[in-house]
Short mmCIF file of C-alpha atoms in Angstrom, two decimals:
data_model
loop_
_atom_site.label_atom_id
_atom_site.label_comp_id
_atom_site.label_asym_id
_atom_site.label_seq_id
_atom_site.Cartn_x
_atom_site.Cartn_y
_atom_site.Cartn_z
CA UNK A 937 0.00 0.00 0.00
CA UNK A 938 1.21 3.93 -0.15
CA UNK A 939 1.16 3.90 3.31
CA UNK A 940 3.85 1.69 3.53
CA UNK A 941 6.18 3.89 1.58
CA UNK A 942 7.41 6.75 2.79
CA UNK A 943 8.15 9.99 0.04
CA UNK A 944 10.86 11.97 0.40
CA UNK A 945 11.87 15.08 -0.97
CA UNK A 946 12.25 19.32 -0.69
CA UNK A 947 12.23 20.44 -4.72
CA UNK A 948 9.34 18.94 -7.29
CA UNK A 949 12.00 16.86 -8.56
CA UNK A 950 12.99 15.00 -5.45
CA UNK A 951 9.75 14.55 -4.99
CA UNK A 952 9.02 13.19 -8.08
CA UNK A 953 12.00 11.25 -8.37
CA UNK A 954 11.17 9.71 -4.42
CA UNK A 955 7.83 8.66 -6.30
CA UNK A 956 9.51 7.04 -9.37
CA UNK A 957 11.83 5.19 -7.13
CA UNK A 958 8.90 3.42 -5.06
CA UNK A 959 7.12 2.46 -8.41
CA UNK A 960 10.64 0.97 -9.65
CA UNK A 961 11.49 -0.32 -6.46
CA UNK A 962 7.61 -2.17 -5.72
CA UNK A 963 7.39 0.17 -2.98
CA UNK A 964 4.12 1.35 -4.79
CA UNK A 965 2.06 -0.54 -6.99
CA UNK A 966 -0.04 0.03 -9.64
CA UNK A 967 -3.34 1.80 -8.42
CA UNK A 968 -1.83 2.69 -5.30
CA UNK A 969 -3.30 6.18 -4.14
CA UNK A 970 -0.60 8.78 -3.24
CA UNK A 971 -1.12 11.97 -0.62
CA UNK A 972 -3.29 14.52 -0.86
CA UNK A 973 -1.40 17.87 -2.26
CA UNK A 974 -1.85 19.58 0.85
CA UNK A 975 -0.96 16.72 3.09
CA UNK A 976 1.82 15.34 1.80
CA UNK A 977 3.03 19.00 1.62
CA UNK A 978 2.39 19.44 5.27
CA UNK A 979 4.67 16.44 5.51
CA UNK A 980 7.65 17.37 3.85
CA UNK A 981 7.51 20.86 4.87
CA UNK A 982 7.21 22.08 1.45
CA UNK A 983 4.93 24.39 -0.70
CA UNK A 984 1.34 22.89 -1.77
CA UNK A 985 2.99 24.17 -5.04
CA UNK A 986 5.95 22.68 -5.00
CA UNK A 987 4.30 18.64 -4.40
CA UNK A 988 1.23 19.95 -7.19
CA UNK A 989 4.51 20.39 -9.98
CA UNK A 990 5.67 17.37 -8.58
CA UNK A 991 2.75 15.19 -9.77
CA UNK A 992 1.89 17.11 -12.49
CA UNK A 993 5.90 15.85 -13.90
CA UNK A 994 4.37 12.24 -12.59
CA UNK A 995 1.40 12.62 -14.54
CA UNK A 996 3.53 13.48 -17.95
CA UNK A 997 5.67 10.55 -17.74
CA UNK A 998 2.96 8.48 -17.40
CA UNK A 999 3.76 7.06 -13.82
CA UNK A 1000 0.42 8.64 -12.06
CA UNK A 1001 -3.05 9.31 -12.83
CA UNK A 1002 -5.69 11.79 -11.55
CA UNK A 1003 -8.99 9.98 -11.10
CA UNK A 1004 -10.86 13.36 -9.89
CA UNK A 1005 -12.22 12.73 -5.79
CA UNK A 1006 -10.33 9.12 -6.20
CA UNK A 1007 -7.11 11.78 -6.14
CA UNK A 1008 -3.90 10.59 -7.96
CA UNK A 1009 -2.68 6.99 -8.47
CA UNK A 1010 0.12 4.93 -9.49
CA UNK A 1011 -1.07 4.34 -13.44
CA UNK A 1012 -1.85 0.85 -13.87
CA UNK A 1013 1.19 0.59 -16.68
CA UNK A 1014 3.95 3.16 -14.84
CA UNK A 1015 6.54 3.88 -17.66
CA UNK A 1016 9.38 2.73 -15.61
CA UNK A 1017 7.96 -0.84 -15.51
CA UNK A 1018 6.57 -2.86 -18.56
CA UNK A 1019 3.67 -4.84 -18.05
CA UNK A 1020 4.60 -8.29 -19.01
CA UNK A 1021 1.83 -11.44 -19.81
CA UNK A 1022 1.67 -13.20 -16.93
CA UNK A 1023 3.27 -17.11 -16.95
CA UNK A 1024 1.41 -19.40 -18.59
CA UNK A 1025 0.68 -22.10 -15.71
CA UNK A 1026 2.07 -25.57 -16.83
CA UNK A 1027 0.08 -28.06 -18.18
CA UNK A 1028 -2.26 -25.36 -19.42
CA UNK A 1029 -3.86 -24.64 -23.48
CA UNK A 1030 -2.76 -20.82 -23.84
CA UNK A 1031 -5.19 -19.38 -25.42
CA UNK A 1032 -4.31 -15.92 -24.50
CA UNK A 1033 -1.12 -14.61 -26.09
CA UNK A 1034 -2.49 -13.21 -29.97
CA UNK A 1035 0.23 -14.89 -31.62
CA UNK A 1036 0.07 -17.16 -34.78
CA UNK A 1037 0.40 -20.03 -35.35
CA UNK A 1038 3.63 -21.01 -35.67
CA UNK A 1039 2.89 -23.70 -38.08
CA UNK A 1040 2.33 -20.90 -40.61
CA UNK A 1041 5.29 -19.55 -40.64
CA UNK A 1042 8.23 -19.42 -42.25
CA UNK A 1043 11.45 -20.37 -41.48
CA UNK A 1044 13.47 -17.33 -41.22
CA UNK A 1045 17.18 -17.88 -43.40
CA UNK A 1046 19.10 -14.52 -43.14
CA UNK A 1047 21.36 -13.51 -46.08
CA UNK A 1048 24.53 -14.47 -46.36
CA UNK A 1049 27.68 -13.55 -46.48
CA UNK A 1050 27.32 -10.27 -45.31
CA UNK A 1051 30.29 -7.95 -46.68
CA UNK A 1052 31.23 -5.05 -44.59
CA UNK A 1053 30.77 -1.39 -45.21
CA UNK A 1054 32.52 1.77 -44.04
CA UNK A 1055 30.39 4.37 -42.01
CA UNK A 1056 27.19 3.90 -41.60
CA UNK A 1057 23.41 3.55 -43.52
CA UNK A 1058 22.01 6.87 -42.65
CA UNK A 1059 22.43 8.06 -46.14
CA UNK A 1060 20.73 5.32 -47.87
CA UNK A 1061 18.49 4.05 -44.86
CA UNK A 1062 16.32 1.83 -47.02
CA UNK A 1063 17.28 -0.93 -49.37
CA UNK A 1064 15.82 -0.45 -52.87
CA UNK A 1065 14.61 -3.89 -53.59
CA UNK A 1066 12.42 -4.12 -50.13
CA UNK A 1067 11.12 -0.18 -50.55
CA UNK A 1068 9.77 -1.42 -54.08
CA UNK A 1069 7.92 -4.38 -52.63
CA UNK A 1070 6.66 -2.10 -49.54
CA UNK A 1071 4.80 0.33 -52.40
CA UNK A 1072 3.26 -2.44 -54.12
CA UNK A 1073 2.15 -3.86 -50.31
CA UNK A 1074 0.52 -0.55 -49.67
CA UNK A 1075 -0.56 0.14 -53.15
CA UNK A 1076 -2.71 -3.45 -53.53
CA UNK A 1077 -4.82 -2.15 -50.81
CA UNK A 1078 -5.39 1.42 -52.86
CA UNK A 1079 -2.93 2.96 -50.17
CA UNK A 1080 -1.03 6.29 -51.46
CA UNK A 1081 2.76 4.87 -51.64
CA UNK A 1082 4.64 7.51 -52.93
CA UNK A 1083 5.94 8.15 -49.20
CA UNK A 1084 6.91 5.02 -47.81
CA UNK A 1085 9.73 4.42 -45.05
CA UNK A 1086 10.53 1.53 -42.28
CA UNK A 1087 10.65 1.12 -38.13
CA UNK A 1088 11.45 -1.33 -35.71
CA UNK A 1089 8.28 -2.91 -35.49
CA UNK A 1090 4.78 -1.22 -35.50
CA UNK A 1091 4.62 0.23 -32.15
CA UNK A 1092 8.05 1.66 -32.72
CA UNK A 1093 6.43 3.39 -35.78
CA UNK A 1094 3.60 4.73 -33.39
CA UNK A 1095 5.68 5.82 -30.38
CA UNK A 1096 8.07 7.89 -32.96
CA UNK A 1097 4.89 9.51 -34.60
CA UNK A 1098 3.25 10.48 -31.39
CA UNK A 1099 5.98 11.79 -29.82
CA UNK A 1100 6.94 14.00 -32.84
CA UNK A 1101 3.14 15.14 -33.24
CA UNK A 1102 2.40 15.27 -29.61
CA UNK A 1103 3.53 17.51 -26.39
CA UNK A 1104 2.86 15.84 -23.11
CA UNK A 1105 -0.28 15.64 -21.86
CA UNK A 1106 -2.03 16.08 -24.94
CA UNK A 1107 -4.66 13.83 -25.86
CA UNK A 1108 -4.68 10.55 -28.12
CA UNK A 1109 -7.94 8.68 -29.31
CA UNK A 1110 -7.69 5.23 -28.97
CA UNK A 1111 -9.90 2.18 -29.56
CA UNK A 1112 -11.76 0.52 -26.43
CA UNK A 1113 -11.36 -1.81 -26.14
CA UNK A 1114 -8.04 -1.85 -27.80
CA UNK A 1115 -4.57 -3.29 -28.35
CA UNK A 1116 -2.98 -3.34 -24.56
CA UNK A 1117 0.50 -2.80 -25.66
CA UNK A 1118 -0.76 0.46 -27.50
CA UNK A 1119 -3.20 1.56 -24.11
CA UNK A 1120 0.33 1.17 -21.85
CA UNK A 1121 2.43 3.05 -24.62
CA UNK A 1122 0.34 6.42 -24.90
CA UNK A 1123 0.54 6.82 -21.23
CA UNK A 1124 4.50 6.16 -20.88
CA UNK A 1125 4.73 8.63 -23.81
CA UNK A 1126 3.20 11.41 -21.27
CA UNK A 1127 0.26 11.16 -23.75
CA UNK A 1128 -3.45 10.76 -22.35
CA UNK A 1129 -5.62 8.21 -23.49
CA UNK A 1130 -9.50 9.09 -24.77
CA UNK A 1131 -11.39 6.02 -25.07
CA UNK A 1132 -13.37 5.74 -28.27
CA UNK A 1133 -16.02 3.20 -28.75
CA UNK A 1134 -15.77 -0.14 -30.84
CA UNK A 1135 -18.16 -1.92 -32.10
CA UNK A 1136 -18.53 -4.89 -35.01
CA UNK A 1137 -17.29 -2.36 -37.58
CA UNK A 1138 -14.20 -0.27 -35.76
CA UNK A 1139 -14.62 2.86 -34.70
CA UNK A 1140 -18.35 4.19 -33.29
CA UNK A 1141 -18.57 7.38 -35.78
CA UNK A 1142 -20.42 9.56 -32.62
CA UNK A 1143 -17.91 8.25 -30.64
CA UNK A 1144 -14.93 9.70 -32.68
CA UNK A 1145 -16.44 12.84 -33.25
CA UNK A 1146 -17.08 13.53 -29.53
CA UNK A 1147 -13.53 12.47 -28.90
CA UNK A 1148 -12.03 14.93 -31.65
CA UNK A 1149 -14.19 17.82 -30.18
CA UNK A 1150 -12.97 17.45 -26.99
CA UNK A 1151 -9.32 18.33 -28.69
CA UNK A 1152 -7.54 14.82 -29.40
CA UNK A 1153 -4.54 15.54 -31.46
CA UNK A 1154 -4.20 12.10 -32.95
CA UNK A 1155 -5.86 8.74 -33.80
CA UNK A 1156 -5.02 5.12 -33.29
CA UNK A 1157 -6.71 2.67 -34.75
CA UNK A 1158 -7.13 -0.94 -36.96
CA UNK A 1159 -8.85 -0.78 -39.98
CA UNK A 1160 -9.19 -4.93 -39.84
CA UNK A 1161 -8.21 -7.95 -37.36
CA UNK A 1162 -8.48 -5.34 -34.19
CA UNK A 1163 -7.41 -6.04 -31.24
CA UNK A 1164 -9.15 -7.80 -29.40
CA UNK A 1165 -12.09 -7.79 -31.20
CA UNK A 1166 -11.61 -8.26 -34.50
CA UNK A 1167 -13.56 -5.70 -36.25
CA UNK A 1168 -13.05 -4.46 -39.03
CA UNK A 1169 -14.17 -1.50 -41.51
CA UNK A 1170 -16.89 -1.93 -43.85
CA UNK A 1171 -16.89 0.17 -46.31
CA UNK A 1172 -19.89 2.65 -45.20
CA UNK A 1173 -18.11 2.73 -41.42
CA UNK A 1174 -15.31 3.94 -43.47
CA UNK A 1175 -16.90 6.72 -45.29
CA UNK A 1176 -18.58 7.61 -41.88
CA UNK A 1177 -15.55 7.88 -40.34
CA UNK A 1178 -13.84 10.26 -43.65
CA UNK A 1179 -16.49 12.36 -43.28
CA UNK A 1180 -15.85 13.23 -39.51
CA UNK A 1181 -12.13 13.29 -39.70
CA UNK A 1182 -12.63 15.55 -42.71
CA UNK A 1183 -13.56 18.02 -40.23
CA UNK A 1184 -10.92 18.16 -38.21
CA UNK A 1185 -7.57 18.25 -41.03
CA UNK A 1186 -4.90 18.90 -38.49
CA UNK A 1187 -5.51 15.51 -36.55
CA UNK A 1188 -2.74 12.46 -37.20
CA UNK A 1189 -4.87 9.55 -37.95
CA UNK A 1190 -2.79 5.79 -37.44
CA UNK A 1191 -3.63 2.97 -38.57
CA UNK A 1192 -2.09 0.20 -37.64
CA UNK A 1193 -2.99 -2.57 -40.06
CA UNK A 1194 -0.65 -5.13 -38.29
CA UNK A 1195 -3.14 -8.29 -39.94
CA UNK A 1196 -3.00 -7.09 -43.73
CA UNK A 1197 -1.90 -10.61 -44.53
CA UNK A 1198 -4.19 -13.54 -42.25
CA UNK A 1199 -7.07 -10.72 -41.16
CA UNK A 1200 -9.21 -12.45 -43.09
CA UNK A 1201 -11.27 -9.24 -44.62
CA UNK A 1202 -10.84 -6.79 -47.17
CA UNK A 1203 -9.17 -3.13 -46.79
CA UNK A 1204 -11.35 -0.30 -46.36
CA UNK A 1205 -8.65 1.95 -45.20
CA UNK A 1206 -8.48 5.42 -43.82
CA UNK A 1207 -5.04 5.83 -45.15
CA UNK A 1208 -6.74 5.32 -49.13
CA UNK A 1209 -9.36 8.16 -48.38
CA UNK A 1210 -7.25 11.27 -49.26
CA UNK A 1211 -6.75 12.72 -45.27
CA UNK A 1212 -4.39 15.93 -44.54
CA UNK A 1213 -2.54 13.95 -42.13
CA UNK A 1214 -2.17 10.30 -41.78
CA UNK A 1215 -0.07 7.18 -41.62
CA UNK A 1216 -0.48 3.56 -41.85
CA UNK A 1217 1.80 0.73 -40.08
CA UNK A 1218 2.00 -2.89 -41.22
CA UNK A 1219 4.18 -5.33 -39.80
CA UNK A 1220 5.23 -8.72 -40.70
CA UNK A 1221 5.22 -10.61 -37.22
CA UNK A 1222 1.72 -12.25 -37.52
CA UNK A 1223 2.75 -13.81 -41.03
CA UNK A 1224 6.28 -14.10 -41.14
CA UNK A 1225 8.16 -14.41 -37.84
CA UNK A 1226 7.35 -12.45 -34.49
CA UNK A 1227 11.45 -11.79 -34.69
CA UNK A 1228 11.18 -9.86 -37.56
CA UNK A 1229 11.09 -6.13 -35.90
CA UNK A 1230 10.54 -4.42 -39.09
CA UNK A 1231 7.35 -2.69 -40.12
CA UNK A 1232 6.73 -0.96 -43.80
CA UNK A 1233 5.14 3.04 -43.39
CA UNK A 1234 3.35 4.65 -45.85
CA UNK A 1235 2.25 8.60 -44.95
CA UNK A 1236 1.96 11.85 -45.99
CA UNK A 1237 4.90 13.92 -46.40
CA UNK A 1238 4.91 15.85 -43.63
CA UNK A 1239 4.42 13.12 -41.14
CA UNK A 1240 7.69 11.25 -43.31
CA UNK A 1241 9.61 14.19 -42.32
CA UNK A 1242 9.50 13.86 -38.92
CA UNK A 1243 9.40 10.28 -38.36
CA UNK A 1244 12.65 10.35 -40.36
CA UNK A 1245 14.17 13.13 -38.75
CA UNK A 1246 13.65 11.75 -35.44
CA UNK A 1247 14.56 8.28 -36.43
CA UNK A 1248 18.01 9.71 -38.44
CA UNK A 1249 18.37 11.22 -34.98
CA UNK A 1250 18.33 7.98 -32.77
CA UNK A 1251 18.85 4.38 -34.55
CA UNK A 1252 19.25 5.46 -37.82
CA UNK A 1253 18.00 3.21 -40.21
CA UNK A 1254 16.44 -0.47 -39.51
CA UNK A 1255 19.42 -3.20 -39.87
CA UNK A 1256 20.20 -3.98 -43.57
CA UNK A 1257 20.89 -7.63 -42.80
CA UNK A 1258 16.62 -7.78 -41.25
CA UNK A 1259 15.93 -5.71 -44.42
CA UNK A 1260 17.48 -8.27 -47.06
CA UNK A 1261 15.29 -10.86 -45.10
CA UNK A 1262 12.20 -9.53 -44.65
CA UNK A 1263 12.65 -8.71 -48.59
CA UNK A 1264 13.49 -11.87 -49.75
CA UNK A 1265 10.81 -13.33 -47.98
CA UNK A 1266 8.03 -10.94 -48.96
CA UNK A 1267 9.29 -12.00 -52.94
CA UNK A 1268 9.15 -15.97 -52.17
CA UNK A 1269 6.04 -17.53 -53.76
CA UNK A 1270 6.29 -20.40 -51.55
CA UNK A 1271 5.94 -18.20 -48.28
CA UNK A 1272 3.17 -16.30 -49.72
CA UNK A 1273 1.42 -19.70 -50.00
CA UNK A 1274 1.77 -20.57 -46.52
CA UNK A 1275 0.80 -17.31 -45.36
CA UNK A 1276 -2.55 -18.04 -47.90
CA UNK A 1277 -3.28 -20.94 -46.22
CA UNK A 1278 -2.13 -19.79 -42.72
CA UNK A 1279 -5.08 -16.49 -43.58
CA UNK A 1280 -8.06 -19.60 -44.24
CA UNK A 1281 -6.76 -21.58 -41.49
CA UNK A 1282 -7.31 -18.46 -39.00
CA UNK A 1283 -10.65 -18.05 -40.63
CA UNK A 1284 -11.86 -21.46 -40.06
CA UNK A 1285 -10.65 -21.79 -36.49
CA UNK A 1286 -12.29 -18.04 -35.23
CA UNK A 1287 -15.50 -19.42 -36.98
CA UNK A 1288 -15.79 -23.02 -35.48
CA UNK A 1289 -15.09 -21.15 -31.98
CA UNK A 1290 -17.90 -18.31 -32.19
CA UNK A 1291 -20.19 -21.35 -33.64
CA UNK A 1292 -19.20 -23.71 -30.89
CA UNK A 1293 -19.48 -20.60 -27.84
CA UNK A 1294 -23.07 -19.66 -29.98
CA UNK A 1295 -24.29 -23.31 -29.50
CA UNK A 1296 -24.09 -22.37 -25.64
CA UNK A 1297 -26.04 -19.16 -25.99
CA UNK A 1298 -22.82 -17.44 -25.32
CA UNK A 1299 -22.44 -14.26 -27.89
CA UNK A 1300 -18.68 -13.47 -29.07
CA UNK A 1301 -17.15 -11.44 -31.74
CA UNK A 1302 -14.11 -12.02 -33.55
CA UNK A 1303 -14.90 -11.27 -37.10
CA UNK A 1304 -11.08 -11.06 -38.63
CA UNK A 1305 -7.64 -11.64 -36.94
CA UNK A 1306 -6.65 -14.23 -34.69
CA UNK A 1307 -8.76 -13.57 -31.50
CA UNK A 1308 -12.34 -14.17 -29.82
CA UNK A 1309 -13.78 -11.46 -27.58
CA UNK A 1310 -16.60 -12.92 -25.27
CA UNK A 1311 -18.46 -10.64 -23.20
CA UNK A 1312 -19.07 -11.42 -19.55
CA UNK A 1313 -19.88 -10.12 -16.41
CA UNK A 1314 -17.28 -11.35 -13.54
CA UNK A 1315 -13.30 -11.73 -15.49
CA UNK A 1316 -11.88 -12.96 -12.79
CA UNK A 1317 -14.25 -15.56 -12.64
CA UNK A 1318 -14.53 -16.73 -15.75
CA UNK A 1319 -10.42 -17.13 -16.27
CA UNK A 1320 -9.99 -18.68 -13.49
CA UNK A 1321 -12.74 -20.86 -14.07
CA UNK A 1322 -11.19 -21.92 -17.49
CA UNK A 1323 -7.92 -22.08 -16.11
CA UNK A 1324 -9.40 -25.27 -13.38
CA UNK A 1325 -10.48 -27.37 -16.95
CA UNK A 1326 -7.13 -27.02 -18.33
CA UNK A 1327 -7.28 -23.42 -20.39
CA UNK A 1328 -5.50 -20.43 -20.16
CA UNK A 1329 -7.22 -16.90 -21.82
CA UNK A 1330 -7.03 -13.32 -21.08
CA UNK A 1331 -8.93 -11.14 -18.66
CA UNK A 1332 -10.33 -8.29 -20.66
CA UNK A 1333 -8.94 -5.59 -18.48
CA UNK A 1334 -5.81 -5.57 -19.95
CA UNK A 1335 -7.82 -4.35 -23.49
CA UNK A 1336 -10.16 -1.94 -21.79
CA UNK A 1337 -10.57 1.53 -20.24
CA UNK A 1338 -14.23 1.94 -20.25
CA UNK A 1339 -15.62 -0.62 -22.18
CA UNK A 1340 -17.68 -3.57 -20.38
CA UNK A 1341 -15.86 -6.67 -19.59
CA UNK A 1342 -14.55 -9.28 -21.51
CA UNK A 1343 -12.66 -12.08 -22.19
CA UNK A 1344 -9.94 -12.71 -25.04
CA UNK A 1345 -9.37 -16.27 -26.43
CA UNK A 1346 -7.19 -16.49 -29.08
CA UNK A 1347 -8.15 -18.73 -31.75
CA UNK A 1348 -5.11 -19.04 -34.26
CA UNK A 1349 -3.95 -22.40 -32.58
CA UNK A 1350 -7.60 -24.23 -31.45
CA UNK A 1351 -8.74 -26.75 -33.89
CA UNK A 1352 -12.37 -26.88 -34.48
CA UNK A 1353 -13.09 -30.36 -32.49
CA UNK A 1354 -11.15 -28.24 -29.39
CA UNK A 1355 -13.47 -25.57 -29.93
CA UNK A 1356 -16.45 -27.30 -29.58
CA UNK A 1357 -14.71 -28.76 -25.82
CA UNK A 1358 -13.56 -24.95 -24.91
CA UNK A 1359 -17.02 -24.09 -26.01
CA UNK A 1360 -18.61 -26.46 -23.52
CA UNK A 1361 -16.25 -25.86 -20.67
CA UNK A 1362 -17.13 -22.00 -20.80
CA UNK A 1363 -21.04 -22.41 -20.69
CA UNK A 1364 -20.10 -24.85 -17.26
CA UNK A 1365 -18.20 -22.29 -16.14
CA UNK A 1366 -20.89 -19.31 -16.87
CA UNK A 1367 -23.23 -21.50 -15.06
CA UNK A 1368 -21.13 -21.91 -11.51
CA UNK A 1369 -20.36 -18.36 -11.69
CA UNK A 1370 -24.06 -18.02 -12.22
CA UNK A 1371 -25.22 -20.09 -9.08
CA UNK A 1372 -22.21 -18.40 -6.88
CA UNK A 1373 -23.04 -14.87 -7.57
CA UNK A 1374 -26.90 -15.26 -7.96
CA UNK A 1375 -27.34 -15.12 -11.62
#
């Protein structure tokens, strides 16, 4: 508890940096509530001032949150600790991580020899042969290519965007529920999170508006396979959503279309509708390799500018030797085969799984990607109700802000007749949670 640790300090940044130690140390935990301004000022014989600079530092690094009467908290995700998945128990089906199966993927053969170079890449960042192949990625899906550049990864991509866009403390609209890695990243940027609504089709229209009203200075968001719900854009949703972005040019809309290859639905894209500002991500860890940190951009020129510049700045350029890889495999016919069947494999498995959990009278979603979201009312409950029959899936709240909860079950690895026995073991388990809370 905060109780238990004791903050030091005389200046804002002792203070803070007394804070920042407990959260590193353990001393506080996540959702542990700190002093009152005045109090805690009282207590280190400082200025109310002095402790309310103090927190507000907290707040932009994304170690605290102010819940209004609730006062401030340690933030569930504090930047100077990453939240990691728990263990999967042994002897348990994990059905929780979002990853593919690895039975769809290729094996990874880096190019070789390698002949050394003098200096360095930052004048020619990006191999020719693998930018080609990343225009006519973007460009299949009616993407503008003409800007096109690579990260480390997808949320690489994001974090450098935001934080070149973005002062601390300034607002973000992302999906809820949404991808967890991305809802603990805004916050260690300094970056507050607005929640907007998700339904079957992506982003709730009203929902987006009311966010970009309120002042949001970017957008995050999957236009298929979401996270963890799989939605994706229909067409119309997409137009819906075009025309209330259209009203607000100055906003940096993301899309991170980390499924373009097994998300099992077609691209209705933000990033093909003509916006002022804008940027899409796709990665290649969910159909070729989960080592592969390297993630194709394609954005407007302004928004190339400054990724670049900050990434010239830092790394660089992404590793030529990952580059030549990803390249080669992105050309083989045989891997885009496997990644073919891996995309109808995915398919079929979601589908027997929602069929299976609908046979129960239990309603799901997962329309494209690799997961199953399953409403409930009582998480806790219901995982570790699974977890006693032998399965392991994730508690919702890691996906949520203010969305109801849920359960994700990822689907990419259960085969149809295990479905049906998953499917079977959740309605038992609805029903003792059922007779233990009263219904």
């Amino acid at each position: 508890m905060a109780a238990q640790y004791s903050i030091d300090g005389t200046t804002a940044k002792g203070i803070a940096a007394s804070v920042e130690r407990g959260v590193a140390e353990g001393g506080l935990s996540p959702g542990d509530a700190l002093p009152p301004v005045r109090r805690l000022a009282d207590e280190l014989g400082v200025s109310p001032g002095t402790v309310a600079t103090a927190y507000k530092e907290l707040r932009q690094r994304g170690l605290v949150v102010t819940r209004g009467r609730g006062g401030t908290v340690v933030a569930e995700t504090p930047s100077v600790a990453s939240r990691r998945p728990p263990r999967v128990p042994q002897g348990l089906v994990d059905l929780a991580g979002g990853h593919p199966d690895p039975a769809f993927l290729p094996v990874l053969r880096p190019p070789s020899p390698v002949t050394p170079v003098y200096g360095s890449h930052r004048a020619a960042p990006r191999l020719a042969a693998l930018e080609e192949v990343t225009r006519q990625w973007f460009a299949r899906d009616g993407v503008p290519a003409r800007h096109v550049t690579f990260a480390h990864g997808a949320l690489d991509c994001i974090a450098r965007l935001l934080s070149t866009e973005l002062r601390p403390g300034d607002p973000v609209a992302v999906e809820d529920p949404g991808f967890h890695h991305l809802l603990d990243l805004v916050p260690a940027l300094g970056l507050r999170t607005v929640p907007v609504t998700v339904d079957g089709e992506g982003l709730v229209p009203e929902s987006l508006r009311a966010a970009l009203r309120g002042g949001v200075r970017a957008v995050v968001c999957s236009p298929r396979g979401q996270s963890p719900t799989g939605a994706f854009f229909s067409r119309s949703r997409r137009d819906e959503l075009v025309a209330v972005l259209r009203d607000f040019p100055e906003v940096l809309v993301v899309e991170d279309d980390h499924n373009a290859e097994i998300g099992g639905a077609a691209a209705h894209t933000l990033a093909a509708a003509g916006l002022a500002r804008w940027a899409q991500v796709r990665t290649v860890s969910k159909h070729l390799g989960i080592d592969l940190r390297w993630a194709g951009v394609a954005c407007d020129a302004t928004t190339l500018a400054r990724h670049d510049g900050r990434m010239l700045m830092t790394s660089g350029w992404v590793s030529h030797i990952l580059q030549e890889t990803v390249s080669g495999l992105l050309r083989d016919e045989a891997v885009r085969a496997l990644v073919t069947r891996g995309e109808a494999a995915y398919a079929e498995r979601r589908t027997a799984l929602i069929d299976a959990l609908g046979a129960h009278r239990i309603r799901s979603v997962g329309a494209s990607g690799l997961n199953v979201w399953v409403p409930v009312r009582d998480e806790s409950a219901v995982v570790n109700g699974l977890r006693t029959q032998g399965w392991w899936v994730a508690a919702g709240a890691r996906f949520r802000i203010a969305s109801p909860p849920a359960v994700r079950i990822t689907s990419s690895t259960l085969a149809p007749a295990d479905a049906v026995r998953l499917a079977a073991d959740f309605a038992e388990v609805l029903g003792d949670a059922q007779a233990t809370y009263g219904g």
